[in-house]
Each structure stands twice: as structure tokens, then as C-alpha cells.
Amino acid sequence: MAELLRGRRLAVLGSPIVHSKSPVLHRAAYETLGLDWTYEVIEMTGDGIAPFVHALREPWRGLSLTMPLKRDVIPALDEIDRVARLTNAVNTVLCADDGRRLGFNTDVAGIVRALRERGVDDVGRAALIGAGATATSALVALAELGADRVDVYARTPAKAAGLIALGEQLDVTVHPLPIADLAAAGAVPLVVSSLPGGAAPGVQVADAIVAGSTLFDVVYAPWPTATSTLWSVAARPVISGLPMLLHQAIVQVRIFALGDPDAVLPDEDAVLHAMRHALGDMGG
């Protein structure tokens, strides 16, 4: 890593952003890699992100983005990767050496890596609660994990139209259902809750789907969520959003340090260990 430019600057942007765990993860990674890079927290709303990106100059290396910026940033970028195009969401901006601003989506990789780490690797059929922006990344991840049918439970099933179209690109049949149908839902290998802020489904959830499924809830704070509690009470497997946060962050580190989400970091196991330790120190 010695050949990399020193003194680079990074930040996580979003609103609200004050409670982000990203800084502690990234700082642990760069310390382990021997890089004297800084990683800041910047409150930012959608109307400010394009001018901010256009104004970036050295020593900026890149940005991590959370809501509500993942779509608003796209017009300000020179190029986005395939996953960002599929999801219409960018959570990582790289200030490339040639001056271009490149956008990536590492949320999908974060979900896939988090689930595979817990032995979830061939889901076949899955259920997705919620049809918002996070559901789009979840659907792409489910396709990568082998899903061929995904039942989408949404308060407004018509909002799943974009997921249906995306499913056609991914060879996944997306079946939209009213969220009330969770009261009669059967078991599937995996249920993904993409409800924001740990919100409850607001309807009865059938014992059959709880008793026969693993739950992945994308939320990590507040925790436990109302949905995860249903699974925990039934002594069923529950995966929080923390592993996703960790794994999407290490892919971001690859992008910032090496310019490539698929390039393996020097001693990546040690980097991942340092990031886990830092997350654990925060109560993760």
C-alpha cells in the first residue's frame, strides 16, 4: 500500500448521519493498512450532493453515501457500475486518479456476503417485506443467492412495479402481495425485511412463515426491531443489518484503496478482523 497517495480524505454523507457507524469501521481499516487517511461525517441532503461532488479535488479520495443521497448523486457522476445501474442507487463514490467521479453500489455485495457468512447460500424462493429503495438492492442480492421467486409484501403492492421489472432482468419472478397477506404466509428459506427504521409490518404475521424461515432484517439500529422480535421469540434464526454494514464497508475500502470492488486487500483477513473489533467496541 506504500505506493498509494498519502493524506487522502474520505467522508460519509447523508441525513441524518450523526449516528453512523461507518467512520469507526473505515478508520480501523486504514489504520490496519497503514494509510494516514481521514474519514469524516458530513450532514447532507439531496439538493446539496451534486455541487459537493462537482467541487471535490485532491486530497479527496471518495465518499460513502446513505439516504437520501443514493439516487440524487447519480447525475453528478461520470460512470456507475452494473449493480448501481440495476438498483439505481450509488452508495460509494470514487475520485479516480484520472479525475472522473465513479459510482458503485456495495450494498448488494454486503447483503450477499453477510448471508453467505451465516450459511444462507441457496435460497430458491424468498419473501421480501417492503418495496422501497432498500428492497431493490435486496432483490439483486437474492438473485445472486439463487432466488427464482420472491414474494414482495408491500403496503401498496402497486409500488412493486419497479421490482417486477427488475426481476425480469434478473430472471426472478416477483410476486407482489398486500402486506396483510403475511397473516397467511407459508415458510420460505429466507425472509428479508427492508422496512425502514425497524418499523413493524403493522399486520399479523403467520406462525408458519416465522417458524419455517430465517429472517434477515436490514436494520441495525434501533435493535431489536419489531419484526426481528417475532423471530427471536420463536427461537428462529435472525440476522441483523450489522453484518451487511461490515461487509459493504470492506468492499468500499477495496474501492477507495485499490479502485476495484473485486480486488482483494493486502491481508484482508486482518482488515476485516480490525473492523469487526471496532464494531464490537461500539456494541455491535
PDB file of C-alpha atoms in Angstrom:
ATOM      1  CA  MET A   1       0.000   0.000   0.000  1.00  0.00           C
ATOM      2  CA  ALA A   2       3.015   2.280   0.278  1.00  0.00           C
ATOM      3  CA  GLU A   3       2.638   3.445  -3.321  1.00  0.00           C
ATOM      4  CA  LEU A   4      -0.789   4.963  -2.657  1.00  0.00           C
ATOM      5  CA  LEU A   5      -1.024   8.716  -2.258  1.00  0.00           C
ATOM      6  CA  ARG A   6      -0.874   9.757   1.376  1.00  0.00           C
ATOM      7  CA  GLY A   7      -3.134  12.069   3.307  1.00  0.00           C
ATOM      8  CA  ARG A   8      -6.300  11.174   1.426  1.00  0.00           C
ATOM      9  CA  ARG A   9      -9.683  12.407   2.631  1.00  0.00           C
ATOM     10  CA  LEU A  10     -12.940  10.418   2.845  1.00  0.00           C
ATOM     11  CA  ALA A  11     -16.362  11.007   4.368  1.00  0.00           C
ATOM     12  CA  VAL A  12     -19.789   9.506   4.858  1.00  0.00           C
ATOM     13  CA  LEU A  13     -22.662  11.762   3.814  1.00  0.00           C
ATOM     14  CA  GLY A  14     -26.387  11.582   4.494  1.00  0.00           C
ATOM     15  CA  SER A  15     -29.198  12.874   6.666  1.00  0.00           C
ATOM     16  CA  PRO A  16     -29.459  12.065   9.500  1.00  0.00           C
ATOM     17  CA  ILE A  17     -25.855  10.913   9.747  1.00  0.00           C
ATOM     18  CA  VAL A  18     -24.604  11.684  13.260  1.00  0.00           C
ATOM     19  CA  HIS A  19     -25.065   8.097  14.495  1.00  0.00           C
ATOM     20  CA  SER A  20     -23.323   6.426  11.538  1.00  0.00           C
ATOM     21  CA  LYS A  21     -21.016   3.531  12.398  1.00  0.00           C
ATOM     22  CA  SER A  22     -19.108   3.927   9.115  1.00  0.00           C
ATOM     23  CA  PRO A  23     -16.322   6.155  10.496  1.00  0.00           C
ATOM     24  CA  VAL A  24     -15.202   3.649  13.111  1.00  0.00           C
ATOM     25  CA  LEU A  25     -15.187   0.849  10.530  1.00  0.00           C
ATOM     26  CA  HIS A  26     -13.224   2.763   7.912  1.00  0.00           C
ATOM     27  CA  ARG A  27     -10.742   4.267  10.349  1.00  0.00           C
ATOM     28  CA  ALA A  28      -9.957   0.792  11.684  1.00  0.00           C
ATOM     29  CA  ALA A  29      -9.396  -0.452   8.141  1.00  0.00           C
ATOM     30  CA  TYR A  30      -7.000   2.327   7.091  1.00  0.00           C
ATOM     31  CA  GLU A  31      -5.048   2.087  10.331  1.00  0.00           C
ATOM     32  CA  THR A  32      -4.565  -1.639   9.697  1.00  0.00           C
ATOM     33  CA  LEU A  33      -3.495  -0.923   6.118  1.00  0.00           C
ATOM     34  CA  GLY A  34      -1.000   1.692   7.298  1.00  0.00           C
ATOM     35  CA  LEU A  35      -2.751   4.549   5.496  1.00  0.00           C
ATOM     36  CA  ASP A  36      -2.883   8.016   7.046  1.00  0.00           C
ATOM     37  CA  TRP A  37      -6.324   8.721   5.599  1.00  0.00           C
ATOM     38  CA  THR A  38      -9.096  10.657   7.343  1.00  0.00           C
ATOM     39  CA  TYR A  39     -12.783   9.732   7.335  1.00  0.00           C
ATOM     40  CA  GLU A  40     -15.347  12.361   8.308  1.00  0.00           C
ATOM     41  CA  VAL A  41     -19.101  12.649   8.872  1.00  0.00           C
ATOM     42  CA  ILE A  42     -20.959  15.287   6.836  1.00  0.00           C
ATOM     43  CA  GLU A  43     -24.672  16.043   7.089  1.00  0.00           C
ATOM     44  CA  MET A  44     -26.015  16.381   3.549  1.00  0.00           C
ATOM     45  CA  THR A  45     -29.418  16.437   1.863  1.00  0.00           C
ATOM     46  CA  GLY A  46     -30.213  15.627  -1.728  1.00  0.00           C
ATOM     47  CA  ASP A  47     -30.080  19.148  -3.090  1.00  0.00           C
ATOM     48  CA  GLY A  48     -26.504  19.581  -1.915  1.00  0.00           C
ATOM     49  CA  ILE A  49     -24.848  16.403  -3.150  1.00  0.00           C
ATOM     50  CA  ALA A  50     -24.324  17.282  -6.840  1.00  0.00           C
ATOM     51  CA  PRO A  51     -22.475  20.555  -6.230  1.00  0.00           C
ATOM     52  CA  PHE A  52     -20.480  18.877  -3.448  1.00  0.00           C
ATOM     53  CA  VAL A  53     -19.313  16.099  -5.792  1.00  0.00           C
ATOM     54  CA  HIS A  54     -18.508  18.533  -8.604  1.00  0.00           C
ATOM     55  CA  ALA A  55     -16.321  20.546  -6.220  1.00  0.00           C
ATOM     56  CA  LEU A  56     -14.228  17.598  -4.988  1.00  0.00           C
ATOM     57  CA  ARG A  57     -10.495  17.998  -5.526  1.00  0.00           C
ATOM     58  CA  GLU A  58      -7.387  16.451  -4.007  1.00  0.00           C
ATOM     59  CA  PRO A  59      -6.914  15.241  -1.346  1.00  0.00           C
ATOM     60  CA  TRP A  60     -10.426  13.769  -1.639  1.00  0.00           C
ATOM     61  CA  ARG A  61     -10.438  10.057  -2.471  1.00  0.00           C
ATOM     62  CA  GLY A  62     -14.125   9.269  -2.153  1.00  0.00           C
ATOM     63  CA  LEU A  63     -17.441   9.249  -0.356  1.00  0.00           C
ATOM     64  CA  SER A  64     -19.746   6.789   1.350  1.00  0.00           C
ATOM     65  CA  LEU A  65     -23.405   7.725   0.863  1.00  0.00           C
ATOM     66  CA  THR A  66     -26.533   6.830   2.756  1.00  0.00           C
ATOM     67  CA  MET A  67     -30.117   8.018   2.464  1.00  0.00           C
ATOM     68  CA  PRO A  68     -31.334  10.269   0.956  1.00  0.00           C
ATOM     69  CA  LEU A  69     -28.390  10.621  -1.434  1.00  0.00           C
ATOM     70  CA  LYS A  70     -28.071   7.286  -3.215  1.00  0.00           C
ATOM     71  CA  ARG A  71     -30.135   8.315  -6.228  1.00  0.00           C
ATOM     72  CA  ASP A  72     -29.636  12.073  -6.163  1.00  0.00           C
ATOM     73  CA  VAL A  73     -25.882  11.654  -6.671  1.00  0.00           C
ATOM     74  CA  ILE A  74     -26.116   9.736  -9.954  1.00  0.00           C
ATOM     75  CA  PRO A  75     -26.404  12.741 -12.342  1.00  0.00           C
ATOM     76  CA  ALA A  76     -23.190  14.154 -10.835  1.00  0.00           C
ATOM     77  CA  LEU A  77     -21.129  11.071 -11.743  1.00  0.00           C
ATOM     78  CA  ASP A  78     -19.187  10.209 -14.877  1.00  0.00           C
ATOM     79  CA  GLU A  79     -19.862   6.487 -14.685  1.00  0.00           C
ATOM     80  CA  ILE A  80     -21.633   3.951 -12.455  1.00  0.00           C
ATOM     81  CA  ASP A  81     -21.123   0.211 -12.144  1.00  0.00           C
ATOM     82  CA  ARG A  82     -23.556  -2.537 -13.208  1.00  0.00           C
ATOM     83  CA  VAL A  83     -25.020  -3.031  -9.742  1.00  0.00           C
ATOM     84  CA  ALA A  84     -25.644   0.696  -9.347  1.00  0.00           C
ATOM     85  CA  ARG A  85     -27.406   0.703 -12.710  1.00  0.00           C
ATOM     86  CA  LEU A  86     -29.591  -2.243 -11.740  1.00  0.00           C
ATOM     87  CA  THR A  87     -30.563  -0.733  -8.400  1.00  0.00           C
ATOM     88  CA  ASN A  88     -30.499   2.927  -9.488  1.00  0.00           C
ATOM     89  CA  ALA A  89     -28.592   3.541  -6.262  1.00  0.00           C
ATOM     90  CA  VAL A  90     -24.992   4.576  -5.549  1.00  0.00           C
ATOM     91  CA  ASN A  91     -23.551   4.343  -2.036  1.00  0.00           C
ATOM     92  CA  THR A  92     -19.869   4.787  -2.957  1.00  0.00           C
ATOM     93  CA  VAL A  93     -18.145   7.499  -4.978  1.00  0.00           C
ATOM     94  CA  LEU A  94     -14.520   7.143  -6.039  1.00  0.00           C
ATOM     95  CA  CYS A  95     -12.455  10.157  -7.074  1.00  0.00           C
ATOM     96  CA  ALA A  96     -10.419   8.340  -9.699  1.00  0.00           C
ATOM     97  CA  ASP A  97      -6.834   9.272 -10.496  1.00  0.00           C
ATOM     98  CA  ASP A  98      -7.894  10.467 -13.964  1.00  0.00           C
ATOM     99  CA  GLY A  99     -10.353  12.968 -12.497  1.00  0.00           C
ATOM    100  CA  ARG A 100     -13.543  11.007 -13.132  1.00  0.00           C
ATOM    101  CA  ARG A 101     -16.177  10.521 -10.435  1.00  0.00           C
ATOM    102  CA  LEU A 102     -17.175   6.846 -10.384  1.00  0.00           C
ATOM    103  CA  GLY A 103     -20.215   5.413  -8.602  1.00  0.00           C
ATOM    104  CA  PHE A 104     -20.640   1.948  -7.094  1.00  0.00           C
ATOM    105  CA  ASN A 105     -23.270   0.052  -5.123  1.00  0.00           C
ATOM    106  CA  THR A 106     -21.696  -2.087  -2.386  1.00  0.00           C
ATOM    107  CA  ASP A 107     -24.957  -2.737  -0.531  1.00  0.00           C
ATOM    108  CA  VAL A 108     -25.726  -5.765  -2.702  1.00  0.00           C
ATOM    109  CA  ALA A 109     -22.303  -7.294  -2.032  1.00  0.00           C
ATOM    110  CA  GLY A 110     -22.763  -6.517   1.655  1.00  0.00           C
ATOM    111  CA  ILE A 111     -26.046  -8.434   1.776  1.00  0.00           C
ATOM    112  CA  VAL A 112     -24.671 -11.397  -0.172  1.00  0.00           C
ATOM    113  CA  ARG A 113     -21.503 -11.672   1.916  1.00  0.00           C
ATOM    114  CA  ALA A 114     -23.416 -11.280   5.189  1.00  0.00           C
ATOM    115  CA  LEU A 115     -25.878 -14.037   4.313  1.00  0.00           C
ATOM    116  CA  ARG A 116     -23.249 -16.430   2.971  1.00  0.00           C
ATOM    117  CA  GLU A 117     -21.290 -15.933   6.175  1.00  0.00           C
ATOM    118  CA  ARG A 118     -24.324 -17.300   8.026  1.00  0.00           C
ATOM    119  CA  GLY A 119     -24.713 -20.255   5.672  1.00  0.00           C
ATOM    120  CA  VAL A 120     -27.510 -18.782   3.549  1.00  0.00           C
ATOM    121  CA  ASP A 121     -26.293 -19.520   0.042  1.00  0.00           C
ATOM    122  CA  ASP A 122     -29.109 -21.089  -2.000  1.00  0.00           C
ATOM    123  CA  VAL A 123     -32.475 -19.571  -1.209  1.00  0.00           C
ATOM    124  CA  GLY A 124     -34.653 -20.655  -4.142  1.00  0.00           C
ATOM    125  CA  ARG A 125     -37.814 -18.901  -3.005  1.00  0.00           C
ATOM    126  CA  ALA A 126     -37.735 -15.893  -0.693  1.00  0.00           C
ATOM    127  CA  ALA A 127     -40.014 -13.257   0.789  1.00  0.00           C
ATOM    128  CA  LEU A 128     -39.308  -9.535   0.873  1.00  0.00           C
ATOM    129  CA  ILE A 129     -41.174  -7.220   3.240  1.00  0.00           C
ATOM    130  CA  GLY A 130     -41.262  -3.683   1.868  1.00  0.00           C
ATOM    131  CA  ALA A 131     -40.899  -2.286  -1.647  1.00  0.00           C
ATOM    132  CA  GLY A 132     -38.745   0.806  -1.122  1.00  0.00           C
ATOM    133  CA  ALA A 133     -35.225   1.662  -2.249  1.00  0.00           C
ATOM    134  CA  THR A 134     -33.522  -0.889   0.012  1.00  0.00           C
ATOM    135  CA  ALA A 135     -35.765  -3.628  -1.364  1.00  0.00           C
ATOM    136  CA  THR A 136     -34.182  -3.082  -4.788  1.00  0.00           C
ATOM    137  CA  SER A 137     -30.690  -3.930  -3.502  1.00  0.00           C
ATOM    138  CA  ALA A 138     -32.149  -6.857  -1.557  1.00  0.00           C
ATOM    139  CA  LEU A 139     -33.754  -8.258  -4.719  1.00  0.00           C
ATOM    140  CA  VAL A 140     -30.473  -8.125  -6.654  1.00  0.00           C
ATOM    141  CA  ALA A 141     -28.746  -9.878  -3.741  1.00  0.00           C
ATOM    142  CA  LEU A 142     -31.455 -12.554  -3.608  1.00  0.00           C
ATOM    143  CA  ALA A 143     -30.984 -13.217  -7.317  1.00  0.00           C
ATOM    144  CA  GLU A 144     -27.257 -13.688  -6.737  1.00  0.00           C
ATOM    145  CA  LEU A 145     -28.088 -16.151  -3.968  1.00  0.00           C
ATOM    146  CA  GLY A 146     -30.158 -18.267  -6.332  1.00  0.00           C
ATOM    147  CA  ALA A 147     -33.683 -16.997  -5.764  1.00  0.00           C
ATOM    148  CA  ASP A 148     -36.028 -17.673  -8.666  1.00  0.00           C
ATOM    149  CA  ARG A 149     -39.197 -16.369  -6.983  1.00  0.00           C
ATOM    150  CA  VAL A 150     -39.580 -13.534  -4.498  1.00  0.00           C
ATOM    151  CA  ASP A 151     -42.897 -12.688  -2.855  1.00  0.00           C
ATOM    152  CA  VAL A 152     -42.962  -8.954  -2.109  1.00  0.00           C
ATOM    153  CA  TYR A 153     -45.264  -7.909   0.732  1.00  0.00           C
ATOM    154  CA  ALA A 154     -45.980  -4.187   0.463  1.00  0.00           C
ATOM    155  CA  ARG A 155     -48.475  -1.773   1.943  1.00  0.00           C
ATOM    156  CA  THR A 156     -49.101  -0.611  -1.619  1.00  0.00           C
ATOM    157  CA  PRO A 157     -48.434  -3.581  -3.936  1.00  0.00           C
ATOM    158  CA  ALA A 158     -48.516  -1.289  -6.989  1.00  0.00           C
ATOM    159  CA  LYS A 159     -45.230   0.201  -5.733  1.00  0.00           C
ATOM    160  CA  ALA A 160     -43.591  -3.141  -6.505  1.00  0.00           C
ATOM    161  CA  ALA A 161     -43.815  -2.440 -10.255  1.00  0.00           C
ATOM    162  CA  GLY A 162     -40.151  -1.478 -10.376  1.00  0.00           C
ATOM    163  CA  LEU A 163     -39.203  -4.683  -8.568  1.00  0.00           C
ATOM    164  CA  ILE A 164     -41.211  -6.725 -11.072  1.00  0.00           C
ATOM    165  CA  ALA A 165     -39.349  -5.099 -13.962  1.00  0.00           C
ATOM    166  CA  LEU A 166     -36.017  -5.624 -12.222  1.00  0.00           C
ATOM    167  CA  GLY A 167     -36.917  -9.251 -11.563  1.00  0.00           C
ATOM    168  CA  GLU A 168     -37.434  -9.762 -15.298  1.00  0.00           C
ATOM    169  CA  GLN A 169     -33.861  -8.589 -15.905  1.00  0.00           C
ATOM    170  CA  LEU A 170     -32.606 -10.970 -13.219  1.00  0.00           C
ATOM    171  CA  ASP A 171     -34.743 -13.985 -14.225  1.00  0.00           C
ATOM    172  CA  VAL A 172     -36.562 -13.784 -10.902  1.00  0.00           C
ATOM    173  CA  THR A 173     -40.352 -13.943 -10.692  1.00  0.00           C
ATOM    174  CA  VAL A 174     -41.506 -11.153  -8.386  1.00  0.00           C
ATOM    175  CA  HIS A 175     -44.984 -11.705  -6.950  1.00  0.00           C
ATOM    176  CA  PRO A 176     -46.445  -8.590  -5.280  1.00  0.00           C
ATOM    177  CA  LEU A 177     -48.835  -9.086  -2.381  1.00  0.00           C
ATOM    178  CA  PRO A 178     -50.577  -6.791   0.101  1.00  0.00           C
ATOM    179  CA  ILE A 179     -48.722  -6.751   3.397  1.00  0.00           C
ATOM    180  CA  ALA A 180     -51.856  -8.066   5.106  1.00  0.00           C
ATOM    181  CA  ASP A 181     -51.219 -11.401   3.353  1.00  0.00           C
ATOM    182  CA  LEU A 182     -48.368 -12.019   5.797  1.00  0.00           C
ATOM    183  CA  ALA A 183     -51.132 -13.360   8.051  1.00  0.00           C
ATOM    184  CA  ALA A 184     -51.398 -16.401   5.767  1.00  0.00           C
ATOM    185  CA  ALA A 185     -47.803 -16.657   4.514  1.00  0.00           C
ATOM    186  CA  GLY A 186     -46.062 -20.008   4.466  1.00  0.00           C
ATOM    187  CA  ALA A 187     -42.457 -20.913   5.172  1.00  0.00           C
ATOM    188  CA  VAL A 188     -39.672 -19.900   2.781  1.00  0.00           C
ATOM    189  CA  PRO A 189     -35.923 -20.332   3.211  1.00  0.00           C
ATOM    190  CA  LEU A 190     -35.345 -16.616   3.736  1.00  0.00           C
ATOM    191  CA  VAL A 191     -37.385 -13.550   4.672  1.00  0.00           C
ATOM    192  CA  VAL A 192     -35.807 -10.124   4.139  1.00  0.00           C
ATOM    193  CA  SER A 193     -37.310  -7.168   5.963  1.00  0.00           C
ATOM    194  CA  SER A 194     -36.413  -3.889   4.259  1.00  0.00           C
ATOM    195  CA  LEU A 195     -38.765  -1.762   6.361  1.00  0.00           C
ATOM    196  CA  PRO A 196     -37.025   1.492   7.302  1.00  0.00           C
ATOM    197  CA  GLY A 197     -36.038   2.336  10.843  1.00  0.00           C
ATOM    198  CA  GLY A 198     -37.090  -1.011  12.259  1.00  0.00           C
ATOM    199  CA  ALA A 199     -40.768  -0.309  11.540  1.00  0.00           C
ATOM    200  CA  ALA A 200     -43.242  -3.081  12.326  1.00  0.00           C
ATOM    201  CA  PRO A 201     -45.169  -4.688   9.461  1.00  0.00           C
ATOM    202  CA  GLY A 202     -48.300  -3.396  11.178  1.00  0.00           C
ATOM    203  CA  VAL A 203     -50.190  -6.611  10.469  1.00  0.00           C
ATOM    204  CA  GLN A 204     -50.346 -10.121  11.864  1.00  0.00           C
ATOM    205  CA  VAL A 205     -47.505 -12.358  10.687  1.00  0.00           C
ATOM    206  CA  ALA A 206     -48.328 -16.036  10.273  1.00  0.00           C
ATOM    207  CA  ASP A 207     -46.697 -18.506  12.639  1.00  0.00           C
ATOM    208  CA  ALA A 208     -45.811 -20.665   9.623  1.00  0.00           C
ATOM    209  CA  ILE A 209     -43.512 -18.119   7.971  1.00  0.00           C
ATOM    210  CA  VAL A 210     -41.848 -17.285  11.279  1.00  0.00           C
ATOM    211  CA  ALA A 211     -41.361 -20.907  12.304  1.00  0.00           C
ATOM    212  CA  GLY A 212     -40.056 -22.037   8.927  1.00  0.00           C
ATOM    213  CA  SER A 213     -37.813 -19.201   7.773  1.00  0.00           C
ATOM    214  CA  THR A 214     -34.578 -17.375   8.530  1.00  0.00           C
ATOM    215  CA  LEU A 215     -35.014 -13.601   8.896  1.00  0.00           C
ATOM    216  CA  PHE A 216     -32.580 -11.014   7.607  1.00  0.00           C
ATOM    217  CA  ASP A 217     -33.534  -7.529   8.822  1.00  0.00           C
ATOM    218  CA  VAL A 218     -31.517  -4.800   7.086  1.00  0.00           C
ATOM    219  CA  VAL A 219     -31.809  -2.542  10.147  1.00  0.00           C
ATOM    220  CA  TYR A 220     -29.106  -2.470  12.844  1.00  0.00           C
ATOM    221  CA  ALA A 221     -30.346   0.471  14.910  1.00  0.00           C
ATOM    222  CA  PRO A 222     -32.667   0.543  16.713  1.00  0.00           C
ATOM    223  CA  TRP A 223     -32.296  -3.119  17.608  1.00  0.00           C
ATOM    224  CA  PRO A 224     -34.122  -5.398  18.119  1.00  0.00           C
ATOM    225  CA  THR A 225     -36.779  -4.399  15.641  1.00  0.00           C
ATOM    226  CA  ALA A 226     -40.415  -5.365  15.977  1.00  0.00           C
ATOM    227  CA  THR A 227     -40.006  -7.857  13.128  1.00  0.00           C
ATOM    228  CA  SER A 228     -36.843  -9.463  14.497  1.00  0.00           C
ATOM    229  CA  THR A 229     -38.537  -9.908  17.870  1.00  0.00           C
ATOM    230  CA  LEU A 230     -41.178 -12.143  16.264  1.00  0.00           C
ATOM    231  CA  TRP A 231     -38.449 -14.486  15.035  1.00  0.00           C
ATOM    232  CA  SER A 232     -36.435 -14.336  18.261  1.00  0.00           C
ATOM    233  CA  VAL A 233     -39.450 -15.224  20.400  1.00  0.00           C
ATOM    234  CA  ALA A 234     -39.967 -18.258  18.149  1.00  0.00           C
ATOM    235  CA  ALA A 235     -36.262 -19.166  18.543  1.00  0.00           C
ATOM    236  CA  ARG A 236     -35.729 -18.854  14.793  1.00  0.00           C
ATOM    237  CA  PRO A 237     -32.522 -17.568  13.123  1.00  0.00           C
ATOM    238  CA  VAL A 238     -32.251 -13.792  12.866  1.00  0.00           C
ATOM    239  CA  ILE A 239     -29.545 -11.787  11.083  1.00  0.00           C
ATOM    240  CA  SER A 240     -29.341  -8.057  11.773  1.00  0.00           C
ATOM    241  CA  GLY A 241     -28.101  -5.381   9.407  1.00  0.00           C
ATOM    242  CA  LEU A 242     -24.719  -5.164  11.158  1.00  0.00           C
ATOM    243  CA  PRO A 243     -23.029  -7.885   9.061  1.00  0.00           C
ATOM    244  CA  MET A 244     -24.300  -6.153   5.923  1.00  0.00           C
ATOM    245  CA  LEU A 245     -22.839  -2.861   7.172  1.00  0.00           C
ATOM    246  CA  LEU A 246     -19.497  -4.524   7.835  1.00  0.00           C
ATOM    247  CA  HIS A 247     -19.266  -6.324   4.508  1.00  0.00           C
ATOM    248  CA  GLN A 248     -20.420  -3.433   2.345  1.00  0.00           C
ATOM    249  CA  ALA A 249     -17.801  -1.312   4.114  1.00  0.00           C
ATOM    250  CA  ILE A 250     -14.934  -3.678   3.324  1.00  0.00           C
ATOM    251  CA  VAL A 251     -15.918  -3.582  -0.343  1.00  0.00           C
ATOM    252  CA  GLN A 252     -15.864   0.221  -0.102  1.00  0.00           C
ATOM    253  CA  VAL A 253     -12.358   0.028   1.345  1.00  0.00           C
ATOM    254  CA  ARG A 254     -11.312  -2.066  -1.656  1.00  0.00           C
ATOM    255  CA  ILE A 255     -12.684   0.638  -3.958  1.00  0.00           C
ATOM    256  CA  PHE A 256     -11.011   3.518  -2.122  1.00  0.00           C
ATOM    257  CA  ALA A 257      -7.670   1.753  -1.653  1.00  0.00           C
ATOM    258  CA  LEU A 258      -7.380  -0.226  -4.894  1.00  0.00           C
ATOM    259  CA  GLY A 259     -10.001   1.256  -7.212  1.00  0.00           C
ATOM    260  CA  ASP A 260     -11.758  -2.083  -7.688  1.00  0.00           C
ATOM    261  CA  PRO A 261     -14.551  -3.720  -5.628  1.00  0.00           C
ATOM    262  CA  ASP A 262     -13.281  -7.172  -6.609  1.00  0.00           C
ATOM    263  CA  ALA A 263      -9.592  -6.611  -5.761  1.00  0.00           C
ATOM    264  CA  VAL A 264      -8.573  -8.272  -2.517  1.00  0.00           C
ATOM    265  CA  LEU A 265      -6.820  -6.053   0.024  1.00  0.00           C
ATOM    266  CA  PRO A 266      -3.372  -6.937   1.362  1.00  0.00           C
ATOM    267  CA  ASP A 267      -4.010  -9.085   4.458  1.00  0.00           C
ATOM    268  CA  GLU A 268      -7.745  -8.581   4.064  1.00  0.00           C
ATOM    269  CA  ASP A 269      -8.491 -11.013   6.895  1.00  0.00           C
ATOM    270  CA  ALA A 270      -6.632  -8.737   9.308  1.00  0.00           C
ATOM    271  CA  VAL A 271      -8.513  -5.706   8.000  1.00  0.00           C
ATOM    272  CA  LEU A 272     -11.847  -7.455   8.431  1.00  0.00           C
ATOM    273  CA  HIS A 273     -10.847  -8.549  11.933  1.00  0.00           C
ATOM    274  CA  ALA A 274      -9.974  -4.964  12.891  1.00  0.00           C
ATOM    275  CA  MET A 275     -13.284  -3.715  11.539  1.00  0.00           C
ATOM    276  CA  ARG A 276     -15.230  -6.383  13.435  1.00  0.00           C
ATOM    277  CA  HIS A 277     -13.376  -5.499  16.611  1.00  0.00           C
ATOM    278  CA  ALA A 278     -14.156  -1.806  16.156  1.00  0.00           C
ATOM    279  CA  LEU A 279     -17.809  -2.607  15.561  1.00  0.00           C
ATOM    280  CA  GLY A 280     -17.865  -4.800  18.665  1.00  0.00           C
ATOM    281  CA  ASP A 281     -16.408  -1.969  20.753  1.00  0.00           C
ATOM    282  CA  MET A 282     -19.434   0.085  19.726  1.00  0.00           C
ATOM    283  CA  GLY A 283     -21.816  -2.578  20.955  1.00  0.00           C
ATOM    284  CA  GLY A 284     -22.344  -4.108  17.520  1.00  0.00           C
TER     285      GLY A 284
END
